[in-house]
mmCIF file of C-alpha atoms in Angstrom:
data_model
loop_
_atom_site.group_PDB
_atom_site.id
_atom_site.type_symbol
_atom_site.label_atom_id
_atom_site.label_comp_id
_atom_site.label_asym_id
_atom_site.label_seq_id
_atom_site.Cartn_x
_atom_site.Cartn_y
_atom_site.Cartn_z
ATOM 1 C CA MET A 2 -6.960 -24.036 4.961
ATOM 2 C CA ARG A 3 -8.319 -21.100 6.988
ATOM 3 C CA THR A 4 -11.221 -18.932 5.831
ATOM 4 C CA LEU A 5 -10.797 -15.240 6.528
ATOM 5 C CA PRO A 6 -13.645 -13.584 8.512
ATOM 6 C CA VAL A 7 -13.889 -10.353 6.526
ATOM 7 C CA THR A 8 -15.765 -8.093 8.951
ATOM 8 C CA ALA A 9 -13.711 -9.241 11.941
ATOM 9 C CA ALA A 10 -10.474 -8.669 10.017
ATOM 10 C CA PHE A 11 -11.554 -5.207 8.880
ATOM 11 C CA GLY A 12 -12.652 -4.234 12.382
ATOM 12 C CA HIS A 13 -9.299 -5.392 13.735
ATOM 13 C CA VAL A 14 -7.436 -3.260 11.182
ATOM 14 C CA VAL A 15 -9.506 -0.156 11.999
ATOM 15 C CA ARG A 16 -9.132 -0.580 15.768
ATOM 16 C CA SER A 17 -5.414 -1.300 15.569
ATOM 17 C CA THR A 18 -4.785 1.710 13.338
ATOM 18 C CA ILE A 19 -6.813 4.156 15.432
ATOM 19 C CA ASN A 20 -5.557 2.892 18.789
ATOM 20 C CA ASN A 21 -1.917 3.025 17.720
ATOM 21 C CA ALA A 22 -1.915 6.091 15.436
ATOM 22 C CA GLY A 23 -0.017 8.205 17.964
ATOM 23 C CA PHE A 24 2.752 5.669 18.384
ATOM 24 C CA ALA A 25 2.823 5.061 14.633
ATOM 25 C CA TRP A 26 3.528 8.768 14.137
ATOM 26 C CA ARG A 27 6.348 8.748 16.703
ATOM 27 C CA LEU A 28 7.835 5.844 14.798
ATOM 28 C CA SER A 29 7.379 7.469 11.389
ATOM 29 C CA TRP A 30 7.987 11.191 11.756
ATOM 30 C CA PRO A 31 11.734 11.204 10.899
ATOM 31 C CA TRP A 32 10.964 9.754 7.468
ATOM 32 C CA MET A 33 7.963 12.040 6.980
ATOM 33 C CA VAL A 34 10.106 15.102 7.750
ATOM 34 C CA ALA A 35 12.407 13.964 4.937
ATOM 35 C CA ILE A 36 9.887 12.993 2.246
ATOM 36 C CA ILE A 37 7.284 15.760 2.589
ATOM 37 C CA PRO A 38 9.784 18.456 1.405
ATOM 38 C CA LEU A 39 10.946 16.115 -1.388
ATOM 39 C CA ASN A 40 7.393 15.720 -2.688
ATOM 40 C CA ILE A 41 6.778 19.462 -2.473
ATOM 41 C CA PHE A 42 9.995 19.975 -4.470
ATOM 42 C CA ALA A 43 8.793 17.479 -7.124
ATOM 43 C CA GLN A 44 5.483 19.313 -7.397
ATOM 44 C CA LEU A 45 7.184 22.699 -7.746
ATOM 45 C CA SER A 46 9.517 21.216 -10.387
ATOM 46 C CA GLY A 47 6.511 20.624 -12.627
ATOM 47 C CA PHE A 48 5.861 16.961 -11.981
ATOM 48 C CA SER A 49 2.167 16.164 -11.688
ATOM 49 C CA MET A 50 0.062 12.994 -11.585
ATOM 50 C CA ASP A 51 -2.946 15.018 -12.784
ATOM 51 C CA PRO A 52 -3.880 13.690 -16.275
ATOM 52 C CA ALA A 53 -5.435 17.070 -17.119
ATOM 53 C CA ALA A 54 -2.199 18.907 -16.401
ATOM 54 C CA THR A 55 0.287 19.916 -19.073
ATOM 55 C CA GLU A 56 2.654 17.073 -19.931
ATOM 56 C CA PRO A 57 5.736 17.452 -17.711
ATOM 57 C CA SER A 58 9.218 17.732 -19.163
ATOM 58 C CA GLY A 59 11.711 14.873 -19.165
ATOM 59 C CA THR A 60 13.544 16.447 -16.232
ATOM 60 C CA ALA A 61 10.327 16.779 -14.244
ATOM 61 C CA LEU A 62 9.425 13.141 -14.984
ATOM 62 C CA ALA A 63 12.876 12.017 -13.841
ATOM 63 C CA ILE A 64 12.527 14.030 -10.633
ATOM 64 C CA GLY A 65 9.051 12.615 -10.070
ATOM 65 C CA LEU A 66 10.261 9.036 -10.602
ATOM 66 C CA ILE A 67 13.213 9.452 -8.229
ATOM 67 C CA VAL A 68 11.095 11.116 -5.557
ATOM 68 C CA GLY A 69 8.422 8.448 -6.005
ATOM 69 C CA LEU A 70 10.933 5.633 -5.483
ATOM 70 C CA LEU A 71 12.479 7.400 -2.477
ATOM 71 C CA THR A 72 9.005 7.839 -0.996
ATOM 72 C CA LEU A 73 8.208 4.168 -1.567
ATOM 73 C CA PHE A 74 11.500 3.210 0.105
ATOM 74 C CA ALA A 75 10.690 5.445 3.087
ATOM 75 C CA PHE A 76 7.285 3.805 3.423
ATOM 76 C CA ALA A 77 8.975 0.378 3.178
ATOM 77 C CA SER A 78 11.220 1.327 6.097
ATOM 78 C CA ILE A 79 8.221 2.537 8.110
ATOM 79 C CA ALA A 80 6.357 -0.668 7.230
ATOM 80 C CA VAL A 81 9.209 -2.879 8.453
ATOM 81 C CA SER A 82 9.337 -1.067 11.785
ATOM 82 C CA TRP A 83 5.548 -1.166 12.105
ATOM 83 C CA HIS A 84 5.349 -4.910 11.351
ATOM 84 C CA ARG A 85 8.020 -5.592 13.935
ATOM 85 C CA TYR A 86 6.282 -3.445 16.531
ATOM 86 C CA ILE A 87 2.945 -5.229 16.075
ATOM 87 C CA LEU A 88 4.330 -8.768 15.857
ATOM 88 C CA LEU A 89 7.396 -8.537 18.122
ATOM 89 C CA ASP A 90 6.678 -5.508 20.340
ATOM 90 C CA GLU A 91 9.959 -4.068 19.071
ATOM 91 C CA VAL A 92 10.201 -0.313 19.576
ATOM 92 C CA PRO A 93 12.844 1.421 17.403
ATOM 93 C CA GLN A 94 14.714 4.287 19.022
ATOM 94 C CA GLY A 95 16.650 7.217 17.583
ATOM 95 C CA LEU A 96 18.168 6.652 14.158
ATOM 96 C CA ALA A 97 16.771 3.100 14.114
ATOM 97 C CA ARG A 98 13.531 4.716 12.914
ATOM 98 C CA LEU A 99 15.379 5.599 9.717
ATOM 99 C CA ARG A 100 16.507 2.044 9.109
ATOM 100 C CA ALA A 101 17.700 1.309 5.576
ATOM 101 C CA ASP A 102 19.240 -2.120 6.104
ATOM 102 C CA ASN A 103 18.993 -5.289 4.020
ATOM 103 C CA THR A 104 15.569 -6.097 5.479
ATOM 104 C CA VAL A 105 14.145 -2.803 4.207
ATOM 105 C CA TRP A 106 15.749 -3.325 0.797
ATOM 106 C CA ARG A 107 14.221 -6.813 0.591
ATOM 107 C CA TYR A 108 10.831 -5.414 1.567
ATOM 108 C CA PHE A 109 11.157 -2.630 -1.016
ATOM 109 C CA GLY A 110 12.310 -5.033 -3.744
ATOM 110 C CA ASN A 111 9.588 -7.596 -3.076
ATOM 111 C CA THR A 112 6.933 -4.867 -3.130
ATOM 112 C CA LEU A 113 8.110 -3.833 -6.597
ATOM 113 C CA LEU A 114 8.289 -7.507 -7.628
ATOM 114 C CA ILE A 115 4.677 -8.143 -6.580
ATOM 115 C CA PHE A 116 3.490 -5.147 -8.608
ATOM 116 C CA LEU A 117 5.541 -6.367 -11.587
ATOM 117 C CA ILE A 118 3.998 -9.852 -11.339
ATOM 118 C CA LEU A 119 0.506 -8.351 -11.320
ATOM 119 C CA ILE A 120 1.277 -6.088 -14.288
ATOM 120 C CA LEU A 121 2.623 -9.045 -16.276
ATOM 121 C CA GLY A 122 -0.446 -11.049 -15.271
ATOM 122 C CA PHE A 123 -2.758 -8.368 -16.667
ATOM 123 C CA LEU A 124 -0.988 -8.217 -20.052
ATOM 124 C CA PRO A 125 -2.741 -11.341 -21.456
ATOM 125 C CA VAL A 126 -6.077 -9.929 -20.283
ATOM 126 C CA GLY A 127 -5.409 -6.666 -22.083
ATOM 127 C CA LEU A 128 -4.370 -8.521 -25.249
ATOM 128 C CA LEU A 129 -7.502 -10.727 -25.107
ATOM 129 C CA VAL A 130 -9.769 -7.699 -24.704
ATOM 130 C CA GLY A 131 -7.966 -5.917 -27.550
ATOM 131 C CA VAL A 132 -8.537 -8.882 -29.859
ATOM 132 C CA LEU A 133 -12.217 -9.135 -28.876
ATOM 133 C CA VAL A 134 -12.839 -5.436 -29.452
ATOM 134 C CA ALA A 135 -10.997 -5.501 -32.790
ATOM 135 C CA ALA A 136 -12.885 -8.587 -33.980
ATOM 136 C CA LEU A 137 -16.353 -7.946 -32.574
ATOM 137 C CA GLN A 138 -16.329 -4.159 -31.995
ATOM 138 C CA HIS A 139 -19.284 -3.198 -29.743
ATOM 139 C CA ALA A 140 -20.090 -6.815 -28.895
ATOM 140 C CA GLY A 141 -16.447 -7.354 -28.000
ATOM 141 C CA ALA A 142 -16.509 -4.298 -25.726
ATOM 142 C CA LEU A 143 -19.539 -5.715 -23.895
ATOM 143 C CA ILE A 144 -17.909 -9.137 -23.561
ATOM 144 C CA SER A 145 -14.750 -7.500 -22.192
ATOM 145 C CA ILE A 146 -16.592 -5.984 -19.200
ATOM 146 C CA PRO A 147 -17.013 -9.260 -17.226
ATOM 147 C CA ILE A 148 -13.466 -10.243 -18.229
ATOM 148 C CA TYR A 149 -12.105 -7.016 -16.739
ATOM 149 C CA VAL A 150 -14.240 -7.431 -13.594
ATOM 150 C CA ALA A 151 -12.990 -10.989 -13.093
ATOM 151 C CA ALA A 152 -9.397 -9.865 -13.680
ATOM 152 C CA ILE A 153 -9.733 -7.052 -11.120
ATOM 153 C CA ILE A 154 -11.223 -9.357 -8.483
ATOM 154 C CA PHE A 155 -8.515 -11.955 -9.046
ATOM 155 C CA GLY A 156 -5.762 -9.321 -9.255
ATOM 156 C CA VAL A 157 -6.721 -7.607 -5.997
ATOM 157 C CA SER A 158 -6.926 -10.948 -4.222
ATOM 158 C CA ALA A 159 -3.603 -12.026 -5.749
ATOM 159 C CA PHE A 160 -1.942 -8.840 -4.482
ATOM 160 C CA TYR A 161 -2.915 -9.576 -0.891
ATOM 161 C CA ARG A 162 -2.129 -13.275 -1.177
ATOM 162 C CA LEU A 163 1.405 -12.534 -2.374
ATOM 163 C CA SER A 164 1.851 -9.615 0.030
ATOM 164 C CA VAL A 165 1.499 -11.943 3.013
ATOM 165 C CA LYS A 166 5.210 -12.520 2.403
ATOM 166 C CA LEU A 167 6.050 -8.893 3.281
ATOM 167 C CA PRO A 168 5.528 -9.188 7.068
ATOM 168 C CA ALA A 169 7.692 -12.334 6.951
ATOM 169 C CA ILE A 170 10.452 -10.248 5.370
ATOM 170 C CA ALA A 171 10.067 -7.657 8.127
ATOM 171 C CA LEU A 172 10.576 -10.470 10.647
ATOM 172 C CA GLU A 173 13.818 -11.283 8.778
ATOM 173 C CA ARG A 174 12.547 -14.665 7.624
ATOM 174 C CA THR A 175 14.376 -15.926 4.558
ATOM 175 C CA ASP A 176 12.561 -19.264 4.448
ATOM 176 C CA PHE A 177 9.133 -17.898 3.507
ATOM 177 C CA THR A 178 8.539 -17.493 -0.236
ATOM 178 C CA LEU A 179 5.880 -15.989 -2.467
ATOM 179 C CA LYS A 180 4.873 -19.537 -3.387
ATOM 180 C CA GLU A 181 4.240 -20.362 0.264
ATOM 181 C CA ALA A 182 2.279 -17.126 0.764
ATOM 182 C CA TRP A 183 0.127 -18.107 -2.216
ATOM 183 C CA ALA A 184 -0.449 -21.618 -0.874
ATOM 184 C CA LYS A 185 -1.293 -20.514 2.679
ATOM 185 C CA THR A 186 -4.002 -18.122 1.484
ATOM 186 C CA GLN A 187 -5.747 -20.343 -1.063
ATOM 187 C CA GLY A 188 -9.523 -20.465 -1.081
ATOM 188 C CA ASN A 189 -9.900 -16.840 0.054
ATOM 189 C CA THR A 190 -10.261 -14.954 -3.228
ATOM 190 C CA TRP A 191 -13.661 -13.468 -2.433
ATOM 191 C CA GLN A 192 -12.823 -12.844 1.226
ATOM 192 C CA LEU A 193 -9.648 -10.946 0.358
ATOM 193 C CA PHE A 194 -11.408 -8.961 -2.344
ATOM 194 C CA GLY A 195 -14.181 -8.057 0.109
ATOM 195 C CA LEU A 196 -11.641 -6.937 2.702
ATOM 196 C CA ALA A 197 -9.800 -4.866 0.081
ATOM 197 C CA LEU A 198 -13.092 -3.302 -1.041
ATOM 198 C CA LEU A 199 -13.947 -2.223 2.508
ATOM 199 C CA PHE A 200 -10.430 -0.845 2.917
ATOM 200 C CA VAL A 201 -10.522 1.109 -0.360
ATOM 201 C CA LEU A 202 -13.997 2.536 0.299
ATOM 202 C CA THR A 203 -12.774 3.769 3.684
ATOM 203 C CA LEU A 204 -9.752 5.429 2.079
ATOM 204 C CA ILE A 205 -11.970 7.029 -0.557
ATOM 205 C CA GLY A 206 -14.164 8.488 2.182
ATOM 206 C CA MET A 207 -11.112 9.884 3.941
ATOM 207 C CA GLY A 208 -9.757 11.177 0.644
ATOM 208 C CA ILE A 209 -12.956 13.086 -0.094
ATOM 209 C CA VAL A 210 -12.714 14.830 3.278
ATOM 210 C CA LEU A 211 -9.081 15.757 2.643
ATOM 211 C CA LEU A 212 -9.873 16.996 -0.870
ATOM 212 C CA ALA A 213 -12.522 19.249 0.629
ATOM 213 C CA ILE A 214 -9.986 20.597 3.128
ATOM 214 C CA GLY A 215 -7.480 21.204 0.326
ATOM 215 C CA TYR A 216 -10.126 22.968 -1.764
ATOM 216 C CA VAL A 217 -10.988 25.275 1.129
ATOM 217 C CA LEU A 218 -7.295 26.031 1.622
ATOM 218 C CA GLN A 219 -6.913 26.926 -2.049
ATOM 219 C CA LEU A 220 -9.883 29.288 -1.795
ATOM 220 C CA THR A 221 -8.143 31.219 0.963
ATOM 221 C CA GLY A 222 -5.503 32.352 -1.504
ATOM 222 C CA LEU A 223 -2.775 31.961 1.101
ATOM 223 C CA SER A 224 0.725 31.615 -0.308
ATOM 224 C CA VAL A 225 1.267 28.532 1.830
ATOM 225 C CA ALA A 226 -1.981 26.872 0.694
ATOM 226 C CA LEU A 227 -0.194 24.653 -1.851
ATOM 227 C CA PHE A 228 2.372 23.502 0.701
ATOM 228 C CA LEU A 229 -0.337 22.764 3.268
ATOM 229 C CA THR A 230 -2.368 20.835 0.688
ATOM 230 C CA LEU A 231 0.640 18.720 -0.315
ATOM 231 C CA ALA A 232 1.530 18.099 3.331
ATOM 232 C CA ILE A 233 -2.056 16.961 3.996
ATOM 233 C CA GLN A 234 -1.843 14.655 0.974
ATOM 234 C CA MET A 235 1.378 13.117 2.270
ATOM 235 C CA MET A 236 -0.168 12.643 5.714
ATOM 236 C CA PHE A 237 -3.090 10.873 4.065
ATOM 237 C CA ASN A 238 -0.641 8.630 2.190
ATOM 238 C CA TRP A 239 1.129 7.933 5.482
ATOM 239 C CA LEU A 240 -2.080 7.018 7.309
ATOM 240 C CA GLY A 241 -3.129 4.813 4.392
ATOM 241 C CA THR A 242 0.265 3.112 4.545
ATOM 242 C CA ILE A 243 -0.043 2.473 8.280
ATOM 243 C CA ALA A 244 -3.540 1.043 7.814
ATOM 244 C CA GLY A 245 -2.389 -1.049 4.844
ATOM 245 C CA VAL A 246 0.606 -2.411 6.739
ATOM 246 C CA THR A 247 -1.653 -3.198 9.695
ATOM 247 C CA LEU A 248 -3.917 -5.098 7.294
ATOM 248 C CA LEU A 249 -0.995 -7.145 5.968
ATOM 249 C CA THR A 250 0.164 -7.829 9.527
ATOM 250 C CA SER A 251 -3.314 -9.065 10.407
ATOM 251 C CA LEU A 252 -3.375 -11.347 7.363
ATOM 252 C CA TYR A 253 0.066 -12.718 8.233
ATOM 253 C CA GLY A 254 -0.997 -13.369 11.816
ATOM 254 C CA PHE A 255 -4.206 -15.085 10.685
ATOM 255 C CA PHE A 256 -2.881 -17.262 7.855
ATOM 256 C CA ILE A 257 0.695 -17.949 8.957
ATOM 257 C CA GLU A 258 0.643 -17.764 12.774
ATOM 258 C CA ASN A 259 -2.972 -18.998 13.122
ATOM 259 C CA ARG A 260 -3.972 -16.009 15.229
ATOM 260 C CA ASP A 261 -7.593 -14.941 15.577
ATOM 261 C CA PHE A 262 -8.961 -11.393 15.605
#
């Protein structure tokens, strides 16, 4: 069993992302050219993730769901190419950057499967908290706080433990299962949660900067302000994806290939 060095792993992710951002964009831009207009179209169709916004119509929800899945698939394709570049030095050319082969579909499907597993895992926690609150009221609400905290820590760690399989899929391995990913990463719950916390705090910091830029753009009153804001949001999502995929690649290299940072 290997113990993950959190700060070294995080530093490796940051350096790898910054040093390779230019190449990552050259690898990704064909997909980004396709999905940025799609997301702008979904926004203009009335779909919004803002809870304060007016409830979207059924058509808008359907458009939002379809565009969301297409965006996730595009990011899965980018992730596969990025994993293969980092681990195999494979450089996709031309239309290969828009790959949508069986490997990408497996990556996409397993990503959805991991999220489904986590959602199902949280259902008993939600039911337990509901029973406690119903039976004990305020005392039950207080008791539920540490239960939720423990569930979040375990859930975040579980996500990364299971997601170690994703780089293996990108390498076209069919012999590496979620069970093996879970076994190879045992004993690292706190380390993985700490790494995820550093990663999320960094993204939040970047998000605040981008929100400020978007706010300034809206104040200008320019007709293209909305489009620019949405494009900036998509670029942020792209950079977060590249950093997240780099993180998974680092975890795969550390736990499965016994690489050091």
